[in-house]
Tab-separated table of C-alpha atoms in Angstrom:
chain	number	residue	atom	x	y	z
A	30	UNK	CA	-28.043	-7.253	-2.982
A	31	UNK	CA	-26.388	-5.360	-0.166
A	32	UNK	CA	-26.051	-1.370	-1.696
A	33	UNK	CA	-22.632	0.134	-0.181
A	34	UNK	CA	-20.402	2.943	-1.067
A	35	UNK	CA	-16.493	2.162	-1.661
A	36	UNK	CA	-14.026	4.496	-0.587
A	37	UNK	CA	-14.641	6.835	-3.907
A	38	UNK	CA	-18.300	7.050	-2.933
A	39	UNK	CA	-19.230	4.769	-5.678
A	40	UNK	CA	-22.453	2.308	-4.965
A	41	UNK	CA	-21.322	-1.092	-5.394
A	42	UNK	CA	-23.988	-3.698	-4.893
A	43	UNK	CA	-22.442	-6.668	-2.673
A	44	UNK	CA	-23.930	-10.152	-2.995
A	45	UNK	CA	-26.202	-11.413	-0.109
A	46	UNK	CA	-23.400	-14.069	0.426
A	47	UNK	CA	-19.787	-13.071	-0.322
A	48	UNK	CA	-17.144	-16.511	-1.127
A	49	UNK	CA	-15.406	-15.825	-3.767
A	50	UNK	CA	-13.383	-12.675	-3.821
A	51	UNK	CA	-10.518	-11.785	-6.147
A	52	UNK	CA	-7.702	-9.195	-5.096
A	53	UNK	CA	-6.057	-7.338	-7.019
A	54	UNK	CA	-3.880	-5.797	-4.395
A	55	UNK	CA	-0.723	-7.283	-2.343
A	56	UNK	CA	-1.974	-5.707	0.792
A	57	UNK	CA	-5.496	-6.412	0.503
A	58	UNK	CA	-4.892	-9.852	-0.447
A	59	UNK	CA	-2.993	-10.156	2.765
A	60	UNK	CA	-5.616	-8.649	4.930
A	61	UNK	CA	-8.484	-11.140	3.360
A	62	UNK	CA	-6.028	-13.964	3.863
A	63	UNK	CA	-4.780	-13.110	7.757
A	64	UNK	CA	-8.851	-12.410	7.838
A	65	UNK	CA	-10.898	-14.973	6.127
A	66	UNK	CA	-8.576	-17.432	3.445
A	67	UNK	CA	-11.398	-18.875	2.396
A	68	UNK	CA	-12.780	-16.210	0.567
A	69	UNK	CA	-9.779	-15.735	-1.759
A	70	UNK	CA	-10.457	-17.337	-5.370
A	71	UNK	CA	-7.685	-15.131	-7.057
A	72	UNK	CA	-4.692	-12.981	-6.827
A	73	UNK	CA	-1.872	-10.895	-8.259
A	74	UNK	CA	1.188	-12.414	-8.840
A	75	UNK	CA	2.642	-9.517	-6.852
A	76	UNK	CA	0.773	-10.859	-3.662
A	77	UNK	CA	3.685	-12.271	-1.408
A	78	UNK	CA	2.090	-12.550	1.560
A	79	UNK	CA	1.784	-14.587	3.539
A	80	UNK	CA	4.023	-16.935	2.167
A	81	UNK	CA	3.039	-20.367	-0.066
A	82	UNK	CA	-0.302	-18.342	-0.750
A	83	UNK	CA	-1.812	-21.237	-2.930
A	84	UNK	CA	-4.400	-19.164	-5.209
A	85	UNK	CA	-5.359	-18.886	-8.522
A	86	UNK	CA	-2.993	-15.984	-9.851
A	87	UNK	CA	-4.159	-13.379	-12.153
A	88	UNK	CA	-1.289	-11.732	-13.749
A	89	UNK	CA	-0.016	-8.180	-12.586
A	90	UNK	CA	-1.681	-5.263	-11.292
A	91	UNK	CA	-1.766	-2.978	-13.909
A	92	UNK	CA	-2.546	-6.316	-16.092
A	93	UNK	CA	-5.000	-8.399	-15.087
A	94	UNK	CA	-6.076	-11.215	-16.999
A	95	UNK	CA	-9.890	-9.887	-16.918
A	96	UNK	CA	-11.042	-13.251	-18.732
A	97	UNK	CA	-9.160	-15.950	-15.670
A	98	UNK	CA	-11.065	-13.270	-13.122
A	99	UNK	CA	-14.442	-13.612	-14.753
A	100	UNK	CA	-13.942	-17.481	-14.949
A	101	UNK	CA	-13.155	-17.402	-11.066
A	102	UNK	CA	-17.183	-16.133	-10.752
A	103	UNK	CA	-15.915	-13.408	-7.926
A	104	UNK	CA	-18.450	-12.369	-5.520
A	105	UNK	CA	-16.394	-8.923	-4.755
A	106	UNK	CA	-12.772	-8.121	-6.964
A	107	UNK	CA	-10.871	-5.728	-4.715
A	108	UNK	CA	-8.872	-2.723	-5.948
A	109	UNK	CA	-6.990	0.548	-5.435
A	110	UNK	CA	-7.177	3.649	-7.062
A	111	UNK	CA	-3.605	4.083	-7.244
A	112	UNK	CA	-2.919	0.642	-8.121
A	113	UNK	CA	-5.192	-0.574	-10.579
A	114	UNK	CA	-5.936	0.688	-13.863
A	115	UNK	CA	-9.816	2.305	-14.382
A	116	UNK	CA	-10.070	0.628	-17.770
A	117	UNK	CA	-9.844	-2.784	-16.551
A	118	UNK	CA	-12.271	-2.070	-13.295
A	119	UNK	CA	-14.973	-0.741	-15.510
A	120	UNK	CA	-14.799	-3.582	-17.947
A	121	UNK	CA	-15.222	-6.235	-14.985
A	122	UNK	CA	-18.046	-3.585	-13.862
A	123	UNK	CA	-19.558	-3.727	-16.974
A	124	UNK	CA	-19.682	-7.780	-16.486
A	125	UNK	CA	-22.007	-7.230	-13.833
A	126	UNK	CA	-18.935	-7.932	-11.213
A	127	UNK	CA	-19.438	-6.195	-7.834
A	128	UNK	CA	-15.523	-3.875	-7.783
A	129	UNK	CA	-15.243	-2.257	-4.300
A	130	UNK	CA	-12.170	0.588	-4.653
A	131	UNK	CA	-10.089	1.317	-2.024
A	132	UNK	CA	-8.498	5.110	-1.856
A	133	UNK	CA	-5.690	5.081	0.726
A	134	UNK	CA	-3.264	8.337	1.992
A	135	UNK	CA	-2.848	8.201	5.383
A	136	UNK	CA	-2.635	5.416	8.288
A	137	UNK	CA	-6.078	6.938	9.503
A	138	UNK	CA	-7.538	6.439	5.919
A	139	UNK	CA	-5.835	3.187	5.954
A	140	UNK	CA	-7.603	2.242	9.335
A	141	UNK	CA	-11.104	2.949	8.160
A	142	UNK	CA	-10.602	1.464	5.085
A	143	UNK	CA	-9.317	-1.580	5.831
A	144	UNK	CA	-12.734	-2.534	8.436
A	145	UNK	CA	-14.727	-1.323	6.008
A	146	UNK	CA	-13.825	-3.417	3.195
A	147	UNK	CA	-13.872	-6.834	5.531
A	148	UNK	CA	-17.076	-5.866	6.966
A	149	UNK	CA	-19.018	-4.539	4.085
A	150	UNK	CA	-17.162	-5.755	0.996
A	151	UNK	CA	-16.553	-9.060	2.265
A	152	UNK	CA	-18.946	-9.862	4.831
A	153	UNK	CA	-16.631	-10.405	7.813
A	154	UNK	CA	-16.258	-9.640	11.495
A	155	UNK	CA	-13.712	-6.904	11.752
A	156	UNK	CA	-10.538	-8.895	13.271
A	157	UNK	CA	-8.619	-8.436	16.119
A	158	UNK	CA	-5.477	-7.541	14.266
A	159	UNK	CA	-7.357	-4.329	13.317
A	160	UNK	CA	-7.669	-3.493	16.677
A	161	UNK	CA	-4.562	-3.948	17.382
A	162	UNK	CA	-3.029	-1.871	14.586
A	163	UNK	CA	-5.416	0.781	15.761
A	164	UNK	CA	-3.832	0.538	18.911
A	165	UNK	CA	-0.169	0.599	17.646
A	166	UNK	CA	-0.706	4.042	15.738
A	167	UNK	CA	-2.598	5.201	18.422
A	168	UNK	CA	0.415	7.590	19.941
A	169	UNK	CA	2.017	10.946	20.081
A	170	UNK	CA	4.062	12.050	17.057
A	171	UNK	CA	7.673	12.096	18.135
A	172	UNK	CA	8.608	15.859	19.281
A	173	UNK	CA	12.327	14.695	17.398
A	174	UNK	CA	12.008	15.091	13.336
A	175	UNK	CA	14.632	14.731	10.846
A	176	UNK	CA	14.404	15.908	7.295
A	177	UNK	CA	13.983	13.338	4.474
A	178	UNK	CA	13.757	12.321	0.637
A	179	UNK	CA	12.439	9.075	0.131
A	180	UNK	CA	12.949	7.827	-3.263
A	181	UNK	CA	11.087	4.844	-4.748
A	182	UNK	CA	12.631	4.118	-7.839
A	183	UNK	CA	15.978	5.108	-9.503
A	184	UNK	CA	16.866	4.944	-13.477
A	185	UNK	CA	14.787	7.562	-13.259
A	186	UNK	CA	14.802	8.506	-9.692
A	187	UNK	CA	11.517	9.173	-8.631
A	188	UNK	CA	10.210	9.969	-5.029
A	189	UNK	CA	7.235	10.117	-2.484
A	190	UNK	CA	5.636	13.815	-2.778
A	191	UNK	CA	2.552	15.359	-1.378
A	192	UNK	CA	-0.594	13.408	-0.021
A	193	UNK	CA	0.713	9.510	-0.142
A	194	UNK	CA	0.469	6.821	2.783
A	195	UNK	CA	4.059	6.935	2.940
A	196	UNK	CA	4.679	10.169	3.815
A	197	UNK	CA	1.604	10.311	6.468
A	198	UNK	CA	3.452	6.789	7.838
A	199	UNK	CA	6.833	8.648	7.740
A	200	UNK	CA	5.426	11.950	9.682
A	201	UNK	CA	3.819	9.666	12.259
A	202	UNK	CA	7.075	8.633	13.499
A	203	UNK	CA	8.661	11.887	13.259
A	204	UNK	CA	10.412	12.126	9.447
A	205	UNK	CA	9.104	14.661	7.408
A	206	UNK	CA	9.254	14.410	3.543
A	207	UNK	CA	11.206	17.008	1.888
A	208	UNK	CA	9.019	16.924	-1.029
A	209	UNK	CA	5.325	16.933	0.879
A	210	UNK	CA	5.041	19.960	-0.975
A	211	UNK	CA	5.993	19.159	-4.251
A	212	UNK	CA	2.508	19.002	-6.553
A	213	UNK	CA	2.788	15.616	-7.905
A	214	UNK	CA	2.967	12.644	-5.484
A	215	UNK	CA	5.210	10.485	-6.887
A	216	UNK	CA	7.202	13.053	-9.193
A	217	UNK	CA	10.248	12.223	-10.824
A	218	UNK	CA	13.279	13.765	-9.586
A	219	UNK	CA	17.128	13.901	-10.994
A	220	UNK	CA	19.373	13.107	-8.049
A	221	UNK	CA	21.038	16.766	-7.829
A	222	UNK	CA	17.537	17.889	-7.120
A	223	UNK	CA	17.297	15.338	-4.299
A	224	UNK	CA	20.974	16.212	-2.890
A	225	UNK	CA	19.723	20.002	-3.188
A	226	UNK	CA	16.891	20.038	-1.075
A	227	UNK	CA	19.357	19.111	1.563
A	228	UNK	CA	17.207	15.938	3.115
A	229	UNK	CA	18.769	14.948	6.977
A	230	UNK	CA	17.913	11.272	5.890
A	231	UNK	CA	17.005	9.609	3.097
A	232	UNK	CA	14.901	6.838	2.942
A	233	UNK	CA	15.441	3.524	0.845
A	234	UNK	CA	12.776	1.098	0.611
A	235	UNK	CA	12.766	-2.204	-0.950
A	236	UNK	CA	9.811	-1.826	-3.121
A	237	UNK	CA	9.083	-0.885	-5.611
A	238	UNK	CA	12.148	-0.342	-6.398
A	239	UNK	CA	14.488	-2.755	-4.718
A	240	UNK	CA	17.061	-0.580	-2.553
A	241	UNK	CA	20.082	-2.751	-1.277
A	242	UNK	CA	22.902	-1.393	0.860
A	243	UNK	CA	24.576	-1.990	-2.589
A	244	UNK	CA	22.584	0.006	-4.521
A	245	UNK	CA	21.133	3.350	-3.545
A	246	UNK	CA	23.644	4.410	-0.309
A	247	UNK	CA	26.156	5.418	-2.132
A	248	UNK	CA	24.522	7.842	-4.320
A	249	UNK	CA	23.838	10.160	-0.921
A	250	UNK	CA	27.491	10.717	0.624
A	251	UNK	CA	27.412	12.305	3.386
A	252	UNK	CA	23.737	11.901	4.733
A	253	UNK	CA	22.277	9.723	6.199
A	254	UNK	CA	20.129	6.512	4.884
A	255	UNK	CA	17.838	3.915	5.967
A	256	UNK	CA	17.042	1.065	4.224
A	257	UNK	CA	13.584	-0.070	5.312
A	258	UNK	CA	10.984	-2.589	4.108
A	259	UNK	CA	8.456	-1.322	1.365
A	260	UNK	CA	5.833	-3.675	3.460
A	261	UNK	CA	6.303	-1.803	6.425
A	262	UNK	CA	6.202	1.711	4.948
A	263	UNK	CA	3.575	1.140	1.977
A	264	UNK	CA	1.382	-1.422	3.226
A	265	UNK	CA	-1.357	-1.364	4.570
A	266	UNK	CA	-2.805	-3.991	6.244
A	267	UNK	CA	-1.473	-7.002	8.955
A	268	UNK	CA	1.373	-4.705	8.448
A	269	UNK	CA	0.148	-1.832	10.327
A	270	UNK	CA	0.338	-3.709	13.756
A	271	UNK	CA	3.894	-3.859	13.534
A	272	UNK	CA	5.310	-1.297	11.348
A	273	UNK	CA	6.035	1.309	14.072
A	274	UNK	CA	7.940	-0.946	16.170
A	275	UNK	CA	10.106	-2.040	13.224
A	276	UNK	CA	10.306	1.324	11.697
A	277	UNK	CA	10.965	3.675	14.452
A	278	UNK	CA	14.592	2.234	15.346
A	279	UNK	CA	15.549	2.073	11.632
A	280	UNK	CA	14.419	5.339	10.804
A	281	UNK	CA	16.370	7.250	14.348
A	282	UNK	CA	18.954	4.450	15.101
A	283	UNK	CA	22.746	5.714	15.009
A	284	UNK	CA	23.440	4.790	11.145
A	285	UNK	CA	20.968	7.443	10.083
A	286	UNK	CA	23.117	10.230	11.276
């Protein structure tokens, strides 16, 4: 066994050979599958991409059908604080199954994360696509910022508050969240208390919740909005190479304002 620290500093003790790997994350079962394919053995049923993914599925995120894992014999089952529930990691961990946790809040984090996880979880080369999201993010922060909310769910509204990848994404291309100061990160928040912090912009992804320009636009006359894709601002992974190009426009083109 290979002893290696995940991003929580917990030792996780990776097989000599890593080929069967399980993922309990859309974006990290993305990155193993633009990576290595042949590694994958099992996924959420959230993992979308890329498209006609032909794994073994595993149920949700937040339940994972821990027996179909164990019978899938994974060398490494990937996870994310945020994402998965501890409960069900320390039960596979308690199986003897090697869990390596990511811990993700800013495109820098993301960066570092994402090579080590390929290179030490799973045994890989670090890609070129790595390099070139590297590259991408590699730029001044935009001396032009506009003041936003960016809610992620509605019925309750809820939004993006201190220390989450969005926000560090959002900053990076020169929108600053309204609520990076709020103490929770993902707090809920009744939609006067949105209106009243006065955002410039509002952001509208389409996950987790699913923000159309039918649903969501209307309940911020007056200001501007930008409907973006959740991949682009929450992801992170392939992702990363492109999400500034696509973002930028959407988040300073003429509709916002």
């Amino acid at each position: 066994m290979t002893q290696a620290r995940d991003d929580t500093g917990a030792p996780v003790a990776i097989p000599p050979q890593v080929r069967r790997v399980v993922s309990l994350v859309p974006s990290l079962t993305e990155t193993v599958a633009e990576t290595a394919p042949q590694l994958l053995a099992g996924v959420t049923d959230w993992c979308t991409h890329p498209a006609g993914l032909d794994v073994t599925r595993v149920r949700g995120t937040k339940n994972p059908d821990l027996d179909r894992i164990r019978s899938l014999r994974p060398d490494v089952v990937l996870a994310n604080l945020e994402e998965n529930r501890p409960a069900d990691l320390e039960e596979l961990r308690a199986d003897g199954i090697a869990v390596w946790l990511t811990m993700i809040r800013t495109v820098d984090e993301a960066l570092l994360s994402l090579r080590r996880m390929l290179t030490e979880a799973c045994k890989v080369p670090a890609p070129g696509w790595l390099d070139e999201a590297e590259r991408a993010w590699d730029r001044p922060a935009p001396t032009h910022r506009v003041r936003a909310a960016i809610p992620i769910w509605r019925r309750p509204w809820m939004v993006a508050g201190r220390d989450t990848f969005t926000g560090d994404v959002l900053a990076r291309l020169g929108v600053d969240n309204v609520f990076a100061g709020h103490p929770e990160r993902y707090p809920k928040m009744p939609l006067d208390d949105i209106l009243a912090a006065r955002p410039g912009l509002v952001v509208l992804p389409d996950e987790p919740y699913r923000f159309t320009a039918d649903d969501g636009p209307e309940c911020f006359p007056g200001t501007g909005t930008a409907l973006v894709s959740g991949r682009h601002l929450t992801w992170y992974g392939p992702s990363l190479v492109e999400a500034p190009s696509v973002l930028y426009p959407l988040l300073h083109g003429p509709a916002c304002y």
